[in-house]
């Protein structure tokens, strides 16, 4: 046995834990890049021996006559990238540990070129090696990361080796327990990105919330070079300007134009092209303003009621993590069919395809980081991990005009540590992106004598209050729904970010009489009652049924009806419309007629 010894192992773990991946450059899809998707060779490592004494990252081969190795990558053991590993092999269905991936590639370096390897996401911890050398580690299953590999790549036979481990961890984000399936693996696209020495790392082009003919923003280069001319072109708006970088490699953009605004009915996008030296990047950008005035949400200056739905990043028919444009289209088309103008993408940042499909189809978006029930707030590392995820997603999506909310949490119980963390995250989101609204989904609402009171002290720090309430399912109605009184100390809009109940499609047992029958009629009553209540809440500015489609959740163990699925979908896992779908759709269609937007 070739062991590296305990000290070596500890040092290696420490090195891994300390070297986070570089925050990735934005808009990989608009750059000079090639996909490293496809079949990757894999090794299943349930005891996680490969990171320690087995040293799988070396990808070594036997050398002499008496030598042998007790691991090997080979072409007969492959998994598709992107894609979660759990859905690709029956023996991995409930797997929560390490899988090693390897992809060989050749590369012809050009003059003055730089090369980066970029991962859209890997759940939950990824350790990345190139030709036996560690590039670094990324923690967090739903945000992108990259490593520069200029100078490390050879013309022939490079091997990128990645250990992905999806074990749930106490101080992880999310933590030990959550109500969705823990799909592990390299779940999103992998790109090789070519740049020149100086390139555009980041940019923002959005409307000034106070003036809908004023495009503001910036470009930021990868390095702090002053005096670089960056060209910004939006041909359809006759914009063709050059801005000059300061000593930080940063240049502000400020342009006045008459613009056709992005709206749910006319989701207009403009082609944008930015370039510096030989490096260029293209995007499709929309313009709109979003703000709060008193208890109203204003889109392009007009009050809007959000007809939403909650969506998990899962394709239920395949029992797999959604990862492609085609997957995104399935989910987004369902939301459109329901009559939505808004989607809440729970409970973690979804892939870029989904956000872009929503943008093209006119759906506003709530994005969320996985600060979910059960977070270990007293742990000293938690706040920074959450803040990093927030930075990563805001950096990635701040040019998507349909994203209107950054949500910093879902259902966290008040405590000193939790309050401090959420307030800091809300402030950080505002600081990073002052033009969008900050929200969180709360469930600690007091309900007595038929009165719902919003009391959480953190509500003061968000622009819009999200409330998850399950009246008629987890909570009984103490009064007639239309008599429930909502009281708020905050002069702010509220969204019911979750409500609903469980039913099995086409299950006719016991009709509407009891919850434990999982019947569609029981849930129809919940929806009818909820709608009655919604009509009487003066500061309500949107609702999101829980949830678009039944989704897998190992904590749902009722063996006749649930069978490992959370059955609160308006659609069954096969996409069949349950009765509650029609109740919601009818109300949404009426609202659309009355409100116009
Ligand atoms: C919630 C959670 C959501 C669950 C849902 C449920 O409040 O936010 O993640 O799946 O309730 O079905 O209980």
XYZ file of C-alpha atoms and ligand atoms in Angstrom:
610
model
C 0.000 0.000 0.000
C 1.391 3.426 -0.932
C 0.385 5.783 1.829
C 1.296 9.447 2.074
C 1.104 9.372 5.876
C -1.139 11.252 8.277
C 0.817 14.519 8.187
C 0.755 14.595 4.390
C -2.946 13.898 4.435
C -3.673 16.676 6.938
C -1.549 19.166 4.964
C -3.302 18.231 1.748
C -6.742 18.674 3.298
C -5.667 22.010 4.742
C -4.286 23.209 1.428
C -7.542 22.172 -0.226
C -9.647 23.955 2.341
C -7.721 27.181 1.988
C -7.476 27.614 -1.759
C -10.841 28.718 -3.083
C -11.295 28.908 -6.870
C -11.009 32.336 -8.432
C -14.316 34.160 -8.728
C -15.127 33.428 -12.312
C -15.314 35.877 -15.204
C -18.856 36.594 -16.291
C -20.725 35.492 -19.399
C -18.691 32.465 -20.460
C -21.245 31.785 -23.175
C -20.424 35.077 -24.899
C -16.654 34.487 -24.961
C -14.087 32.643 -27.003
C -14.543 29.244 -25.394
C -14.909 25.545 -26.101
C -16.926 23.054 -24.133
C -15.216 20.227 -22.279
C -18.537 18.429 -21.925
C -19.146 14.823 -22.863
C -18.019 11.512 -21.419
C -15.585 11.841 -18.531
C -13.841 8.776 -17.103
C -14.809 8.199 -13.494
C -13.896 6.356 -10.326
C -16.420 5.899 -7.530
C -14.733 6.517 -4.192
C -17.266 5.905 -1.394
C -14.656 5.950 1.425
C -13.018 9.060 0.014
C -9.622 7.373 -0.096
C -8.548 9.048 -3.334
C -7.901 12.455 -1.823
C -5.615 10.891 0.826
C -3.395 7.843 0.615
C -4.697 6.534 -2.718
C -3.769 9.872 -4.357
C -6.071 9.419 -7.334
C -5.363 13.012 -8.424
C -1.919 11.815 -9.606
C -3.613 9.681 -12.239
C -0.522 7.483 -12.106
C 0.156 4.390 -14.235
C 2.121 1.259 -13.199
C 5.763 1.654 -14.169
C 7.807 -1.529 -13.696
C 7.144 -5.218 -13.748
C 6.266 -5.406 -10.057
C 4.296 -2.196 -9.892
C 0.552 -1.898 -9.775
C -2.029 0.695 -8.719
C -5.295 0.077 -6.960
C -7.238 2.652 -8.933
C -7.531 3.451 -12.604
C -9.526 5.626 -14.913
C -10.664 3.894 -18.056
C -12.966 4.453 -21.000
C -15.441 1.849 -19.880
C -16.382 3.739 -16.753
C -17.711 7.094 -17.797
C -20.347 9.596 -16.764
C -21.825 12.431 -18.772
C -20.774 15.965 -17.999
C -22.809 18.023 -17.370
C -25.117 15.834 -15.340
C -25.540 14.674 -11.788
C -24.034 11.300 -10.979
C -26.995 9.986 -8.987
C -29.253 9.680 -12.009
C -26.669 8.078 -14.278
C -26.064 4.722 -12.584
C -28.511 2.747 -10.442
C -25.820 2.092 -7.812
C -25.380 5.839 -7.376
C -29.051 6.675 -6.805
C -28.692 7.666 -3.135
C -24.929 8.106 -3.215
C -23.436 10.868 -1.059
C -19.659 10.774 -1.261
C -16.851 11.268 -3.780
C -16.683 10.572 -7.476
C -13.472 11.248 -9.399
C -13.702 12.548 -12.933
C -11.039 12.712 -15.594
C -11.028 14.340 -19.002
C -8.055 14.178 -21.357
C -7.553 16.950 -23.900
C -4.992 18.396 -26.267
C -4.398 22.076 -26.597
C -2.496 24.236 -29.039
C -1.503 27.413 -27.165
C -1.454 30.637 -29.209
C 0.853 33.596 -28.693
C -0.025 35.848 -25.750
C -3.014 33.699 -24.984
C -4.310 32.782 -21.577
C -6.400 29.753 -20.802
C -8.951 29.148 -18.057
C -10.980 26.135 -17.077
C -14.462 27.133 -15.982
C -17.093 25.021 -14.213
C -20.719 26.198 -14.252
C -21.228 24.280 -10.990
C -20.243 21.094 -9.169
C -22.129 19.883 -6.105
C -20.891 20.275 -3.360
C -17.105 20.403 -2.994
C -14.828 20.172 -6.016
C -11.060 19.674 -5.911
C -9.521 20.305 -9.297
C -6.163 19.011 -10.566
C -4.387 19.432 -13.869
C -1.663 16.986 -14.847
C -1.256 15.991 -11.196
C -1.020 19.539 -9.856
C -3.739 20.915 -7.620
C -5.463 23.979 -9.028
C -7.743 24.537 -6.069
C -11.030 23.838 -4.382
C -14.510 25.246 -4.682
C -17.232 24.841 -2.093
C -20.871 25.383 -3.039
C -22.987 23.368 -5.409
C -24.668 26.033 -7.501
C -22.223 28.748 -8.489
C -19.436 28.948 -11.080
C -15.687 28.801 -10.502
C -12.582 28.838 -12.647
C -8.835 28.305 -12.566
C -6.217 29.755 -14.846
C -4.182 27.030 -16.538
C -1.962 29.132 -18.804
C 1.539 27.655 -18.707
C 0.295 24.419 -17.151
C -1.264 22.933 -20.281
C 0.732 20.882 -22.751
C 0.037 20.387 -26.443
C -0.868 16.729 -25.916
C -2.417 14.507 -23.257
C -3.521 16.908 -20.583
C -5.635 15.381 -17.877
C -7.994 17.406 -15.774
C -9.010 15.406 -12.721
C -11.811 16.533 -10.433
C -12.970 15.040 -7.169
C -16.562 15.977 -6.483
C -18.035 15.180 -3.096
C -21.718 15.740 -2.355
C -21.717 14.725 1.335
C -24.007 16.952 3.339
C -22.029 18.918 5.918
C -23.123 20.585 9.140
C -21.549 23.930 8.300
C -22.335 23.704 4.600
C -24.773 25.876 2.699
C -27.256 24.266 2.631
C -26.564 22.305 5.835
C -27.397 18.734 6.804
C -31.065 18.704 6.004
C -33.065 20.004 3.086
C -36.246 19.110 1.272
C -34.887 18.334 -2.179
C -32.679 15.722 -3.796
C -28.957 16.016 -3.189
C -27.752 15.533 -6.753
C -23.939 15.385 -6.813
C -21.396 15.726 -9.585
C -20.298 18.145 -12.278
C -23.816 19.311 -12.893
C -23.208 22.193 -15.312
C -21.141 22.933 -18.438
C -17.337 22.910 -18.337
C -15.591 25.419 -20.616
C -12.041 26.102 -21.691
C -11.906 29.861 -22.126
C -9.242 31.569 -24.198
C -8.399 35.183 -23.521
C -5.612 37.553 -24.350
C -3.367 39.024 -21.752
C -5.789 41.792 -20.913
C -9.458 40.860 -20.996
C -12.827 41.975 -19.699
C -13.441 40.143 -16.457
C -16.692 41.836 -15.534
C -19.169 44.428 -16.786
C -22.562 45.830 -15.995
C -24.992 47.533 -18.337
C -28.388 48.246 -16.790
C -30.834 51.118 -16.452
C -30.525 53.756 -13.797
C -33.544 53.003 -11.551
C -34.294 56.707 -11.387
C -34.235 57.361 -15.141
C -35.369 54.941 -17.808
C -33.401 56.578 -20.591
C -30.086 56.350 -18.728
C -27.886 53.261 -19.163
C -25.299 53.060 -16.397
C -22.652 50.536 -15.590
C -19.005 49.734 -15.912
C -16.386 47.466 -17.409
C -13.643 45.935 -15.336
C -10.524 44.374 -16.763
C -8.751 41.393 -15.271
C -5.774 43.506 -14.358
C -5.261 46.989 -13.006
C -4.172 48.654 -16.240
C -4.875 52.326 -16.745
C -5.553 53.995 -20.078
C -7.005 51.003 -21.915
C -9.727 51.866 -24.397
C -12.749 49.600 -24.109
C -15.258 49.670 -26.913
C -18.962 49.338 -26.049
C -21.406 48.759 -28.912
C -25.154 48.265 -28.934
C -25.902 48.626 -32.655
C -29.717 48.599 -32.332
C -29.432 51.641 -30.057
C -26.750 53.249 -32.223
C -24.315 53.087 -29.361
C -20.667 52.901 -30.347
C -18.492 54.464 -27.669
C -15.088 54.002 -26.070
C -14.409 54.286 -22.359
C -10.960 54.499 -20.794
C -9.867 52.485 -17.779
C -8.495 54.034 -14.620
C -5.608 52.712 -12.508
C -7.806 49.866 -11.287
C -8.649 48.652 -14.780
C -12.159 50.052 -14.316
C -14.206 52.375 -16.519
C -17.667 53.749 -15.800
C -20.362 53.765 -18.507
C -23.125 56.330 -18.682
C -25.277 56.727 -21.804
C -28.535 58.466 -22.599
C -30.821 56.815 -25.142
C -34.471 56.330 -25.885
C -34.911 52.649 -25.159
C -37.692 50.143 -25.659
C -38.008 48.734 -22.185
C -38.133 45.047 -21.309
C -41.587 44.014 -20.110
C -43.164 40.587 -19.523
C -45.325 41.107 -22.633
C -42.516 42.478 -24.799
C -39.247 41.143 -23.476
C -37.005 43.238 -25.733
C -33.271 42.433 -25.641
C -30.433 44.283 -27.389
C -27.177 42.851 -28.700
C -24.168 44.262 -26.861
C -20.536 43.870 -27.812
C -17.642 44.860 -25.582
C -13.987 44.644 -26.545
C -10.520 45.570 -25.407
C -7.429 44.961 -27.548
C -8.122 41.601 -29.218
C -10.482 40.360 -26.502
C -14.218 40.653 -27.039
C -17.456 39.491 -25.526
C -21.079 39.587 -26.628
C -24.346 39.583 -24.746
C -28.076 40.197 -25.137
C -29.191 42.807 -22.658
C -32.583 44.142 -21.675
C -33.428 47.337 -19.855
C -36.063 47.976 -17.218
C -36.366 49.653 -13.852
C -37.518 47.940 -10.701
C -38.171 49.613 -7.392
C -40.375 49.750 -4.374
C -42.605 52.649 -3.410
C -44.463 52.195 -0.144
C -46.163 48.824 -0.373
C -45.965 48.670 -4.168
C -43.465 47.127 -6.575
C -42.916 49.249 -9.663
C -41.715 47.761 -12.928
C -40.762 50.540 -15.339
C -42.567 52.916 -12.998
C -45.863 50.993 -13.024
C -47.280 48.916 -10.147
C -46.978 45.202 -10.842
C -48.538 42.174 -9.161
C -46.255 39.133 -9.405
C -48.027 36.042 -10.687
C -45.347 33.556 -9.755
C -44.536 29.928 -9.211
C -41.726 28.141 -7.369
C -39.360 26.026 -9.452
C -36.654 23.531 -8.451
C -33.821 22.787 -10.866
C -35.007 19.257 -11.603
C -36.392 17.450 -14.616
C -38.777 15.058 -12.896
C -39.417 12.809 -15.899
C -35.707 11.993 -15.944
C -35.355 12.082 -12.145
C -32.324 14.276 -12.647
C -30.878 17.731 -12.110
C -31.866 20.050 -14.993
C -28.771 21.352 -16.776
C -29.437 22.238 -20.411
C -31.224 24.798 -22.514
C -33.788 22.132 -23.438
C -34.435 21.412 -19.740
C -34.797 25.119 -19.034
C -37.337 25.419 -21.821
C -39.507 22.663 -20.318
C -39.646 24.373 -16.923
C -40.067 27.900 -18.244
C -42.767 26.900 -20.742
C -44.780 25.317 -17.931
C -44.590 28.559 -15.950
C -45.687 30.539 -19.006
C -48.593 28.183 -19.590
C -49.747 28.724 -16.017
C -50.025 32.444 -16.745
C -46.979 33.599 -14.746
C -45.030 36.812 -15.159
C -42.590 35.790 -12.402
C -40.739 32.708 -11.164
C -39.068 32.036 -7.861
C -36.065 29.826 -8.607
C -35.567 27.947 -5.335
C -33.506 27.362 -3.170
C -30.115 27.947 -4.797
C -28.826 29.722 -7.904
C -30.110 27.921 -11.014
C -28.126 27.484 -14.227
C -27.766 30.346 -16.699
C -29.940 28.674 -19.343
C -32.965 28.934 -17.071
C -32.417 32.584 -16.230
C -31.950 33.407 -19.935
C -34.973 31.426 -21.088
C -37.017 33.266 -18.474
C -35.601 36.578 -19.701
C -36.454 35.823 -23.327
C -39.945 34.680 -22.439
C -40.765 37.645 -20.209
C -40.548 36.133 -16.732
C -39.183 38.146 -13.835
C -36.966 36.092 -11.527
C -36.281 35.693 -7.806
C -32.795 34.226 -7.287
C -31.797 32.712 -3.963
C -28.707 31.436 -2.188
C -29.014 28.122 -0.304
C -29.260 29.690 3.156
C -32.052 27.280 4.017
C -33.582 25.948 7.252
C -31.008 24.243 9.466
C -28.005 26.455 8.686
C -25.341 26.353 11.398
C -25.272 30.130 11.924
C -22.988 30.062 15.002
C -20.243 28.383 12.933
C -17.639 31.031 12.167
C -17.214 30.004 8.501
C -20.878 30.082 7.531
C -21.329 33.808 6.989
C -18.334 33.995 4.622
C -19.432 30.971 2.636
C -22.884 32.473 2.153
C -21.417 35.855 1.228
C -19.143 34.217 -1.345
C -22.121 32.448 -2.968
C -24.008 35.729 -3.026
C -21.069 37.478 -4.689
C -20.691 34.664 -7.216
C -24.330 34.740 -8.283
C -24.630 38.519 -8.342
C -21.470 38.753 -10.407
C -22.820 36.128 -12.816
C -26.367 37.441 -13.300
C -26.406 41.183 -12.715
C -26.882 41.866 -16.448
C -30.027 39.776 -16.607
C -32.753 42.394 -16.510
C -35.422 39.876 -15.547
C -33.704 39.175 -12.222
C -35.483 41.528 -9.841
C -34.755 39.961 -6.427
C -31.733 38.626 -4.629
C -33.018 36.442 -1.814
C -30.616 35.932 1.058
C -32.477 33.166 2.899
C -35.389 30.791 3.166
C -37.087 29.924 6.461
C -34.451 30.549 9.081
C -35.440 30.855 12.736
C -34.485 34.096 14.540
C -31.387 34.011 16.767
C -28.553 36.443 17.375
C -26.236 34.710 14.892
C -28.900 34.231 12.259
C -30.104 37.831 12.503
C -26.561 39.215 12.238
C -25.755 36.972 9.247
C -28.916 37.802 7.313
C -28.583 41.532 7.932
C -24.981 41.440 6.692
C -26.005 39.430 3.615
C -28.868 41.820 2.836
C -26.493 44.780 3.132
C -23.906 43.041 0.994
C -26.461 42.336 -1.753
C -27.503 46.002 -1.730
C -23.915 47.161 -1.828
C -23.019 44.846 -4.734
C -26.161 45.622 -6.699
C -28.012 48.721 -5.498
C -30.378 48.607 -8.492
C -32.170 45.432 -7.518
C -34.436 44.481 -4.658
C -33.363 42.350 -1.725
C -35.711 39.842 -0.197
C -35.877 36.689 1.940
C -38.566 34.089 2.557
C -39.693 34.099 6.199
C -41.987 31.596 7.896
C -41.851 32.756 11.504
C -45.064 34.722 11.398
C -47.266 34.802 14.456
C -50.813 33.559 13.903
C -53.369 33.990 16.646
C -57.046 34.957 16.787
C -57.114 34.852 13.007
C -54.396 37.519 12.812
C -51.136 37.086 10.924
C -48.449 39.416 12.189
C -45.132 40.149 10.475
C -42.681 40.661 13.295
C -39.227 39.362 12.347
C -36.604 42.047 13.030
C -34.717 41.159 9.817
C -37.732 42.242 7.741
C -36.546 45.780 8.315
C -33.485 45.108 6.121
C -35.164 43.716 3.011
C -37.018 45.656 0.307
C -39.733 43.079 -0.151
C -40.904 40.586 2.467
C -41.437 36.997 1.348
C -43.761 34.874 3.492
C -44.069 31.104 3.310
C -47.367 30.056 4.843
C -49.107 26.718 4.590
C -52.618 27.533 5.839
C -54.860 24.578 5.183
C -51.891 22.203 5.082
C -49.334 22.559 7.913
C -51.478 25.176 9.729
C -55.237 25.146 10.292
C -57.456 28.039 9.335
C -58.549 29.599 12.617
C -61.097 31.778 10.828
C -62.757 31.918 7.462
C -60.005 32.628 4.963
C -61.469 35.966 3.913
C -61.508 37.071 7.561
C -57.823 36.369 8.256
C -56.251 39.722 8.991
C -52.661 40.485 7.982
C -50.789 43.042 10.045
C -47.411 44.487 9.236
C -45.218 47.012 11.039
C -43.392 47.621 7.778
C -44.446 49.922 5.010
C -43.241 47.421 2.378
C -44.613 45.045 -0.231
C -45.183 41.435 0.761
C -45.146 38.360 -1.451
C -46.554 35.015 -0.407
C -43.480 33.124 -1.511
C -44.924 29.672 -0.702
C -48.326 28.081 -0.063
C -49.910 24.803 -1.138
C -50.527 21.206 -0.156
C -49.790 17.664 -1.300
C -51.791 15.526 -3.661
C -51.197 12.642 -5.992
C -52.354 13.249 -9.563
C -55.644 11.518 -10.297
C -55.956 10.210 -6.738
C -59.652 10.093 -6.020
C -59.563 8.448 -2.589
C -61.707 10.218 0.042
C -61.943 13.330 -2.117
C -61.703 16.538 -0.089
C -62.172 15.136 3.405
C -58.713 14.648 4.865
C -55.143 15.673 4.190
C -53.792 12.156 4.613
C -55.677 11.041 1.508
C -53.314 13.049 -0.717
C -56.322 13.883 -2.841
C -56.490 16.590 -5.481
C -59.816 17.890 -4.168
C -58.345 18.529 -0.739
C -55.669 20.700 -2.305
C -58.187 22.469 -4.536
C -59.894 23.640 -1.311
C -56.589 24.972 -0.023
C -56.035 26.939 -3.229
C -59.568 28.357 -3.280
C -59.263 29.436 0.349
C -55.829 30.933 -0.179
C -57.083 33.010 -3.092
C -59.986 34.263 -0.954
C -57.469 35.327 1.693
C -55.073 36.936 -0.809
C -57.792 39.236 -2.070
C -58.017 40.875 1.355
C -54.300 41.584 1.995
C -53.664 45.253 1.217
C -49.854 45.056 0.922
C -49.726 41.786 -1.048
C -47.860 42.263 -4.341
C -47.392 38.715 -5.552
C -47.841 35.016 -4.862
C -45.916 31.848 -5.649
C -47.607 28.476 -5.227
C -45.414 25.718 -3.870
C -44.539 24.230 -6.306
C -44.618 23.942 -10.135
C -44.014 20.211 -10.339
C -43.660 17.282 -7.931
C -40.003 16.923 -6.991
C -37.831 14.254 -5.440
C -37.120 14.490 -1.750
C -35.740 11.622 0.324
C -37.411 13.014 3.457
C -40.864 12.314 1.975
C -41.290 8.706 3.065
C -45.050 8.136 3.049
C -44.949 4.896 1.131
C -48.341 4.839 -0.591
C -48.473 8.378 -1.923
C -45.166 10.164 -1.614
C -42.645 7.411 -2.395
C -39.727 9.809 -2.085
C -41.472 12.724 -3.810
C -42.732 16.013 -2.444
C -46.210 15.974 -3.986
C -47.067 19.677 -3.745
C -46.616 20.127 -7.485
C -49.336 21.711 -9.603
C -48.048 19.144 -12.083
C -47.276 15.494 -11.472
C -43.733 14.275 -12.122
C -44.918 13.307 -15.615
C -46.236 16.811 -16.251
C -49.943 15.981 -15.802
C -51.964 18.957 -14.644
C -53.533 18.481 -11.235
C -56.844 20.165 -10.389
C -55.123 22.955 -8.406
C -53.279 23.986 -11.591
C -56.581 25.033 -13.147
C -57.640 27.004 -10.056
C -54.396 28.942 -10.145
C -54.452 29.440 -13.883
C -57.977 30.810 -13.846
C -57.082 33.356 -11.162
C -53.857 34.347 -12.951
C -55.709 34.847 -16.229
C -58.219 37.108 -14.485
C -55.437 39.087 -12.802
C -53.672 39.538 -16.100
C -56.861 40.904 -17.657
C -57.383 43.354 -14.803
C -53.770 44.437 -14.279
C -52.487 44.392 -17.840
C -48.881 43.494 -16.935
C -41.124 24.986 2.844
C -39.781 25.014 2.214
C -39.702 24.144 0.988
C -40.408 22.817 1.261
C -41.878 23.119 1.531
C -42.682 21.871 1.881
O -41.504 25.829 3.594
O -39.329 26.310 1.934
O -38.365 23.933 0.649
O -40.240 21.908 0.243
O -41.968 23.979 2.618
O -43.133 21.198 0.969
O -42.835 21.577 3.066
